[in-house]
Amino acid sequence: MYNYLSDAERTLYNRMYDALRSGQSCVKVPSGITKERAGWMADFIYNEAPELCAYDRWASHVANGSDGLEIRLAYKLSISEQNRFIQEVCSKAQSYASQGESKGLRAIHDDLCSRFIYGKVDGEDTQLAYFALKNNKAICNGYAQSFVMYAHFAGFTCSYIDGTVFDSNGTYVGRHAWNIACADGKYFWLDATWDDAGNKSTSKWYGLDGSTMAKTHVPDPEYKPSLDRKSVV
């Protein structure tokens, strides 16, 4: 989704990324971005760049500074631990990159389904890839964040998606997270969480087209512009 942000939003994203890598406490919001949109960007980078595991999204906030809006950043881990985690992710991602897009993306999906047990760990945020991988336990955000993180470090095109899901009868299930990825020039949907069936993981929710996925998975409106341009919904 990064490529479909506005120029000002990409500037903010890059400023936040650099700040979160180095442990800075504040980022200036470019002109033209509202306070509400700046808050959305703070959420977006939390999910789209989960390697920034030191970032405490819920203790960070948008505020009025002396020179306009700014995002005041908070941290829950040390930058040194974040750097160690990034190095670990980079190393693992190379094995996926060497397989090429199609096989590499499928390998990420299969590895996460094999590694994770669905659920939470008391006292730790298993929505975040860092804690999900640390404990081998995750809920939907942890699956989707881990997938996008490995995909990005392997050089693959992939995005994290937030939205609402329904069962096959159209009954509301709840809030959920999943992914969209691209292999050999073709975009497709996947939901590693729904494919993780314990010891018998499946690929039912991997490689789906937009019309099939739309029967059960509805992205939040913020994701629609970029998805429409990719002709997947």
mmCIF file with all atom_site columns, C-alpha atoms in Angstrom, residues 54-180:
data_model
loop_
_atom_site.group_PDB
_atom_site.id
_atom_site.type_symbol
_atom_site.label_atom_id
_atom_site.label_alt_id
_atom_site.label_comp_id
_atom_site.label_asym_id
_atom_site.label_entity_id
_atom_site.label_seq_id
_atom_site.pdbx_PDB_ins_code
_atom_site.Cartn_x
_atom_site.Cartn_y
_atom_site.Cartn_z
_atom_site.occupancy
_atom_site.B_iso_or_equiv
_atom_site.pdbx_formal_charge
_atom_site.auth_seq_id
_atom_site.auth_comp_id
_atom_site.auth_asym_id
_atom_site.auth_atom_id
_atom_site.pdbx_PDB_model_num
ATOM 1   C CA . ALA A 1 54  ? 10.246  -1.279  19.808 1.00 0.00 ? 54  ALA A CA 1
ATOM 2   C CA . TYR A 1 55  ? 7.380   1.025   18.742 1.00 0.00 ? 55  TYR A CA 1
ATOM 3   C CA . ASP A 1 56  ? 4.649   1.344   21.362 1.00 0.00 ? 56  ASP A CA 1
ATOM 4   C CA . ARG A 1 57  ? 1.713   2.349   19.193 1.00 0.00 ? 57  ARG A CA 1
ATOM 5   C CA . TRP A 1 58  ? -0.753  2.659   22.046 1.00 0.00 ? 58  TRP A CA 1
ATOM 6   C CA . ALA A 1 59  ? 1.447   4.984   24.101 1.00 0.00 ? 59  ALA A CA 1
ATOM 7   C CA . SER A 1 60  ? 2.278   7.130   21.046 1.00 0.00 ? 60  SER A CA 1
ATOM 8   C CA . HIS A 1 61  ? -0.090  9.912   19.969 1.00 0.00 ? 61  HIS A CA 1
ATOM 9   C CA . VAL A 1 62  ? -0.672  12.832  17.620 1.00 0.00 ? 62  VAL A CA 1
ATOM 10  C CA . ALA A 1 63  ? -0.416  16.228  19.278 1.00 0.00 ? 63  ALA A CA 1
ATOM 11  C CA . ASN A 1 64  ? -0.290  19.922  18.438 1.00 0.00 ? 64  ASN A CA 1
ATOM 12  C CA . GLY A 1 65  ? 3.317   21.082  18.593 1.00 0.00 ? 65  GLY A CA 1
ATOM 13  C CA . SER A 1 66  ? 4.815   24.541  18.427 1.00 0.00 ? 66  SER A CA 1
ATOM 14  C CA . ASP A 1 67  ? 5.215   24.199  14.664 1.00 0.00 ? 67  ASP A CA 1
ATOM 15  C CA . GLY A 1 68  ? 2.104   22.209  13.738 1.00 0.00 ? 68  GLY A CA 1
ATOM 16  C CA . LEU A 1 69  ? 1.052   18.603  14.217 1.00 0.00 ? 69  LEU A CA 1
ATOM 17  C CA . GLU A 1 70  ? 3.560   16.051  15.442 1.00 0.00 ? 70  GLU A CA 1
ATOM 18  C CA . ILE A 1 71  ? 3.539   12.396  16.399 1.00 0.00 ? 71  ILE A CA 1
ATOM 19  C CA . ARG A 1 72  ? 5.063   11.761  19.801 1.00 0.00 ? 72  ARG A CA 1
ATOM 20  C CA . LEU A 1 73  ? 6.618   8.330   19.842 1.00 0.00 ? 73  LEU A CA 1
ATOM 21  C CA . ALA A 1 74  ? 6.909   5.896   22.727 1.00 0.00 ? 74  ALA A CA 1
ATOM 22  C CA . TYR A 1 75  ? 8.844   2.649   22.995 1.00 0.00 ? 75  TYR A CA 1
ATOM 23  C CA . LYS A 1 76  ? 8.334   -0.687  24.733 1.00 0.00 ? 76  LYS A CA 1
ATOM 24  C CA . LEU A 1 77  ? 11.619  -2.369  23.774 1.00 0.00 ? 77  LEU A CA 1
ATOM 25  C CA . SER A 1 78  ? 15.166  -1.138  23.408 1.00 0.00 ? 78  SER A CA 1
ATOM 26  C CA . ILE A 1 79  ? 16.490  -0.104  19.999 1.00 0.00 ? 79  ILE A CA 1
ATOM 27  C CA . SER A 1 80  ? 19.291  -2.641  20.402 1.00 0.00 ? 80  SER A CA 1
ATOM 28  C CA . GLU A 1 81  ? 16.734  -5.441  20.783 1.00 0.00 ? 81  GLU A CA 1
ATOM 29  C CA . GLN A 1 82  ? 14.863  -4.116  17.765 1.00 0.00 ? 82  GLN A CA 1
ATOM 30  C CA . ASN A 1 83  ? 18.076  -4.153  15.722 1.00 0.00 ? 83  ASN A CA 1
ATOM 31  C CA . ARG A 1 84  ? 18.775  -7.737  16.814 1.00 0.00 ? 84  ARG A CA 1
ATOM 32  C CA . PHE A 1 85  ? 15.274  -8.752  15.726 1.00 0.00 ? 85  PHE A CA 1
ATOM 33  C CA . ILE A 1 86  ? 15.653  -7.053  12.340 1.00 0.00 ? 86  ILE A CA 1
ATOM 34  C CA . GLN A 1 87  ? 18.916  -8.880  11.714 1.00 0.00 ? 87  GLN A CA 1
ATOM 35  C CA . GLU A 1 88  ? 17.219  -12.178 12.588 1.00 0.00 ? 88  GLU A CA 1
ATOM 36  C CA . VAL A 1 89  ? 14.327  -11.445 10.218 1.00 0.00 ? 89  VAL A CA 1
ATOM 37  C CA . CYS A 1 90  ? 16.704  -10.429 7.410  1.00 0.00 ? 90  CYS A CA 1
ATOM 38  C CA . SER A 1 91  ? 18.612  -13.670 7.753  1.00 0.00 ? 91  SER A CA 1
ATOM 39  C CA . LYS A 1 92  ? 15.472  -15.803 7.605  1.00 0.00 ? 92  LYS A CA 1
ATOM 40  C CA . ALA A 1 93  ? 14.021  -13.789 4.729  1.00 0.00 ? 93  ALA A CA 1
ATOM 41  C CA . GLN A 1 94  ? 16.994  -14.625 2.514  1.00 0.00 ? 94  GLN A CA 1
ATOM 42  C CA . SER A 1 95  ? 15.879  -18.252 2.390  1.00 0.00 ? 95  SER A CA 1
ATOM 43  C CA . TYR A 1 96  ? 12.510  -17.101 1.044  1.00 0.00 ? 96  TYR A CA 1
ATOM 44  C CA . ALA A 1 97  ? 14.060  -14.664 -1.435 1.00 0.00 ? 97  ALA A CA 1
ATOM 45  C CA . SER A 1 98  ? 16.199  -17.427 -2.925 1.00 0.00 ? 98  SER A CA 1
ATOM 46  C CA . GLN A 1 99  ? 13.055  -19.373 -3.863 1.00 0.00 ? 99  GLN A CA 1
ATOM 47  C CA . GLY A 1 100 ? 11.555  -16.609 -5.999 1.00 0.00 ? 100 GLY A CA 1
ATOM 48  C CA . GLU A 1 101 ? 8.189   -14.897 -5.538 1.00 0.00 ? 101 GLU A CA 1
ATOM 49  C CA . SER A 1 102 ? 5.753   -17.752 -6.066 1.00 0.00 ? 102 SER A CA 1
ATOM 50  C CA . LYS A 1 103 ? 7.542   -20.420 -4.019 1.00 0.00 ? 103 LYS A CA 1
ATOM 51  C CA . GLY A 1 104 ? 8.929   -17.945 -1.503 1.00 0.00 ? 104 GLY A CA 1
ATOM 52  C CA . LEU A 1 105 ? 5.550   -16.441 -0.582 1.00 0.00 ? 105 LEU A CA 1
ATOM 53  C CA . ARG A 1 106 ? 4.018   -19.885 -0.257 1.00 0.00 ? 106 ARG A CA 1
ATOM 54  C CA . ALA A 1 107 ? 6.924   -20.962 1.961  1.00 0.00 ? 107 ALA A CA 1
ATOM 55  C CA . ILE A 1 108 ? 6.318   -17.997 4.297  1.00 0.00 ? 108 ILE A CA 1
ATOM 56  C CA . HIS A 1 109 ? 2.650   -18.956 4.579  1.00 0.00 ? 109 HIS A CA 1
ATOM 57  C CA . ASP A 1 110 ? 3.398   -22.626 5.240  1.00 0.00 ? 110 ASP A CA 1
ATOM 58  C CA . ASP A 1 111 ? 6.147   -21.885 7.765  1.00 0.00 ? 111 ASP A CA 1
ATOM 59  C CA . LEU A 1 112 ? 3.928   -19.541 9.785  1.00 0.00 ? 112 LEU A CA 1
ATOM 60  C CA . CYS A 1 113 ? 1.055   -22.019 9.801  1.00 0.00 ? 113 CYS A CA 1
ATOM 61  C CA . SER A 1 114 ? 3.421   -24.726 11.020 1.00 0.00 ? 114 SER A CA 1
ATOM 62  C CA . ARG A 1 115 ? 5.126   -22.532 13.591 1.00 0.00 ? 115 ARG A CA 1
ATOM 63  C CA . PHE A 1 116 ? 2.224   -20.703 15.220 1.00 0.00 ? 116 PHE A CA 1
ATOM 64  C CA . ILE A 1 117 ? -0.441  -21.895 17.586 1.00 0.00 ? 117 ILE A CA 1
ATOM 65  C CA . TYR A 1 118 ? -3.477  -19.638 17.526 1.00 0.00 ? 118 TYR A CA 1
ATOM 66  C CA . GLY A 1 119 ? -3.937  -17.799 20.812 1.00 0.00 ? 119 GLY A CA 1
ATOM 67  C CA . LYS A 1 120 ? -2.660  -15.186 23.233 1.00 0.00 ? 120 LYS A CA 1
ATOM 68  C CA . VAL A 1 121 ? 0.109   -15.112 25.825 1.00 0.00 ? 121 VAL A CA 1
ATOM 69  C CA . ASP A 1 122 ? -0.599  -13.381 29.123 1.00 0.00 ? 122 ASP A CA 1
ATOM 70  C CA . GLY A 1 123 ? 1.313   -10.149 29.440 1.00 0.00 ? 123 GLY A CA 1
ATOM 71  C CA . GLU A 1 124 ? 2.540   -10.052 25.838 1.00 0.00 ? 124 GLU A CA 1
ATOM 72  C CA . ASP A 1 125 ? 1.041   -8.596  22.676 1.00 0.00 ? 125 ASP A CA 1
ATOM 73  C CA . THR A 1 126 ? 0.692   -11.526 20.272 1.00 0.00 ? 126 THR A CA 1
ATOM 74  C CA . GLN A 1 127 ? -0.855  -9.121  17.762 1.00 0.00 ? 127 GLN A CA 1
ATOM 75  C CA . LEU A 1 128 ? 2.717   -7.970  17.128 1.00 0.00 ? 128 LEU A CA 1
ATOM 76  C CA . ALA A 1 129 ? 5.014   -10.108 14.984 1.00 0.00 ? 129 ALA A CA 1
ATOM 77  C CA . TYR A 1 130 ? 7.888   -9.796  17.469 1.00 0.00 ? 130 TYR A CA 1
ATOM 78  C CA . PHE A 1 131 ? 5.969   -11.397 20.333 1.00 0.00 ? 131 PHE A CA 1
ATOM 79  C CA . ALA A 1 132 ? 4.185   -13.870 18.060 1.00 0.00 ? 132 ALA A CA 1
ATOM 80  C CA . LEU A 1 133 ? 7.520   -15.193 16.773 1.00 0.00 ? 133 LEU A CA 1
ATOM 81  C CA . LYS A 1 134 ? 9.045   -15.112 20.250 1.00 0.00 ? 134 LYS A CA 1
ATOM 82  C CA . ASN A 1 135 ? 6.265   -17.285 21.690 1.00 0.00 ? 135 ASN A CA 1
ATOM 83  C CA . ASN A 1 136 ? 5.255   -19.226 18.532 1.00 0.00 ? 136 ASN A CA 1
ATOM 84  C CA . LYS A 1 137 ? 1.728   -18.103 19.317 1.00 0.00 ? 137 LYS A CA 1
ATOM 85  C CA . ALA A 1 138 ? -0.355  -15.496 17.524 1.00 0.00 ? 138 ALA A CA 1
ATOM 86  C CA . ILE A 1 139 ? -3.772  -14.114 16.744 1.00 0.00 ? 139 ILE A CA 1
ATOM 87  C CA . CYS A 1 140 ? -4.688  -12.777 13.305 1.00 0.00 ? 140 CYS A CA 1
ATOM 88  C CA . ASN A 1 141 ? -2.611  -9.587  13.496 1.00 0.00 ? 141 ASN A CA 1
ATOM 89  C CA . GLY A 1 142 ? 0.463   -11.611 14.434 1.00 0.00 ? 142 GLY A CA 1
ATOM 90  C CA . TYR A 1 143 ? 0.027   -13.922 11.437 1.00 0.00 ? 143 TYR A CA 1
ATOM 91  C CA . ALA A 1 144 ? -0.575  -11.048 9.006  1.00 0.00 ? 144 ALA A CA 1
ATOM 92  C CA . GLN A 1 145 ? 2.223   -8.884  10.405 1.00 0.00 ? 145 GLN A CA 1
ATOM 93  C CA . SER A 1 146 ? 4.716   -11.743 10.323 1.00 0.00 ? 146 SER A CA 1
ATOM 94  C CA . PHE A 1 147 ? 3.780   -12.554 6.726  1.00 0.00 ? 147 PHE A CA 1
ATOM 95  C CA . VAL A 1 148 ? 4.179   -8.983  5.474  1.00 0.00 ? 148 VAL A CA 1
ATOM 96  C CA . MET A 1 149 ? 7.447   -8.554  7.366  1.00 0.00 ? 149 MET A CA 1
ATOM 97  C CA . TYR A 1 150 ? 9.150   -11.618 5.901  1.00 0.00 ? 150 TYR A CA 1
ATOM 98  C CA . ALA A 1 151 ? 7.744   -10.820 2.457  1.00 0.00 ? 151 ALA A CA 1
ATOM 99  C CA . HIS A 1 152 ? 9.112   -7.273  2.522  1.00 0.00 ? 152 HIS A CA 1
ATOM 100 C CA . PHE A 1 153 ? 12.571  -8.345  3.667  1.00 0.00 ? 153 PHE A CA 1
ATOM 101 C CA . ALA A 1 154 ? 12.607  -10.998 0.948  1.00 0.00 ? 154 ALA A CA 1
ATOM 102 C CA . GLY A 1 155 ? 11.860  -8.275  -1.602 1.00 0.00 ? 155 GLY A CA 1
ATOM 103 C CA . PHE A 1 156 ? 8.309   -9.430  -2.353 1.00 0.00 ? 156 PHE A CA 1
ATOM 104 C CA . THR A 1 157 ? 5.258   -7.205  -2.844 1.00 0.00 ? 157 THR A CA 1
ATOM 105 C CA . CYS A 1 158 ? 2.806   -7.647  0.023  1.00 0.00 ? 158 CYS A CA 1
ATOM 106 C CA . SER A 1 159 ? 0.498   -5.609  2.262  1.00 0.00 ? 159 SER A CA 1
ATOM 107 C CA . TYR A 1 160 ? -1.269  -6.029  5.567  1.00 0.00 ? 160 TYR A CA 1
ATOM 108 C CA . ILE A 1 161 ? -5.071  -5.658  5.431  1.00 0.00 ? 161 ILE A CA 1
ATOM 109 C CA . ASP A 1 162 ? -7.487  -4.819  8.239  1.00 0.00 ? 162 ASP A CA 1
ATOM 110 C CA . GLY A 1 163 ? -11.200 -5.427  7.930  1.00 0.00 ? 163 GLY A CA 1
ATOM 111 C CA . THR A 1 164 ? -14.272 -7.425  8.837  1.00 0.00 ? 164 THR A CA 1
ATOM 112 C CA . VAL A 1 165 ? -14.996 -11.075 8.176  1.00 0.00 ? 165 VAL A CA 1
ATOM 113 C CA . PHE A 1 166 ? -18.186 -13.083 7.699  1.00 0.00 ? 166 PHE A CA 1
ATOM 114 C CA . ASP A 1 167 ? -18.861 -16.809 7.579  1.00 0.00 ? 167 ASP A CA 1
ATOM 115 C CA . SER A 1 168 ? -20.101 -18.636 4.475  1.00 0.00 ? 168 SER A CA 1
ATOM 116 C CA . ASN A 1 169 ? -23.688 -17.767 5.411  1.00 0.00 ? 169 ASN A CA 1
ATOM 117 C CA . GLY A 1 170 ? -22.930 -14.057 5.551  1.00 0.00 ? 170 GLY A CA 1
ATOM 118 C CA . THR A 1 171 ? -23.056 -13.904 9.345  1.00 0.00 ? 171 THR A CA 1
ATOM 119 C CA . TYR A 1 172 ? -20.743 -11.372 10.962 1.00 0.00 ? 172 TYR A CA 1
ATOM 120 C CA . VAL A 1 173 ? -17.725 -13.005 12.621 1.00 0.00 ? 173 VAL A CA 1
ATOM 121 C CA . GLY A 1 174 ? -15.651 -10.021 13.755 1.00 0.00 ? 174 GLY A CA 1
ATOM 122 C CA . ARG A 1 175 ? -12.610 -7.869  13.124 1.00 0.00 ? 175 ARG A CA 1
ATOM 123 C CA . HIS A 1 176 ? -9.722  -9.573  11.358 1.00 0.00 ? 176 HIS A CA 1
ATOM 124 C CA . ALA A 1 177 ? -6.383  -9.122  9.577  1.00 0.00 ? 177 ALA A CA 1
ATOM 125 C CA . TRP A 1 178 ? -5.032  -10.818 6.460  1.00 0.00 ? 178 TRP A CA 1
ATOM 126 C CA . ASN A 1 179 ? -2.778  -10.097 3.467  1.00 0.00 ? 179 ASN A CA 1
ATOM 127 C CA . ILE A 1 180 ? -2.584  -9.335  -0.208 1.00 0.00 ? 180 ILE A CA 1
#
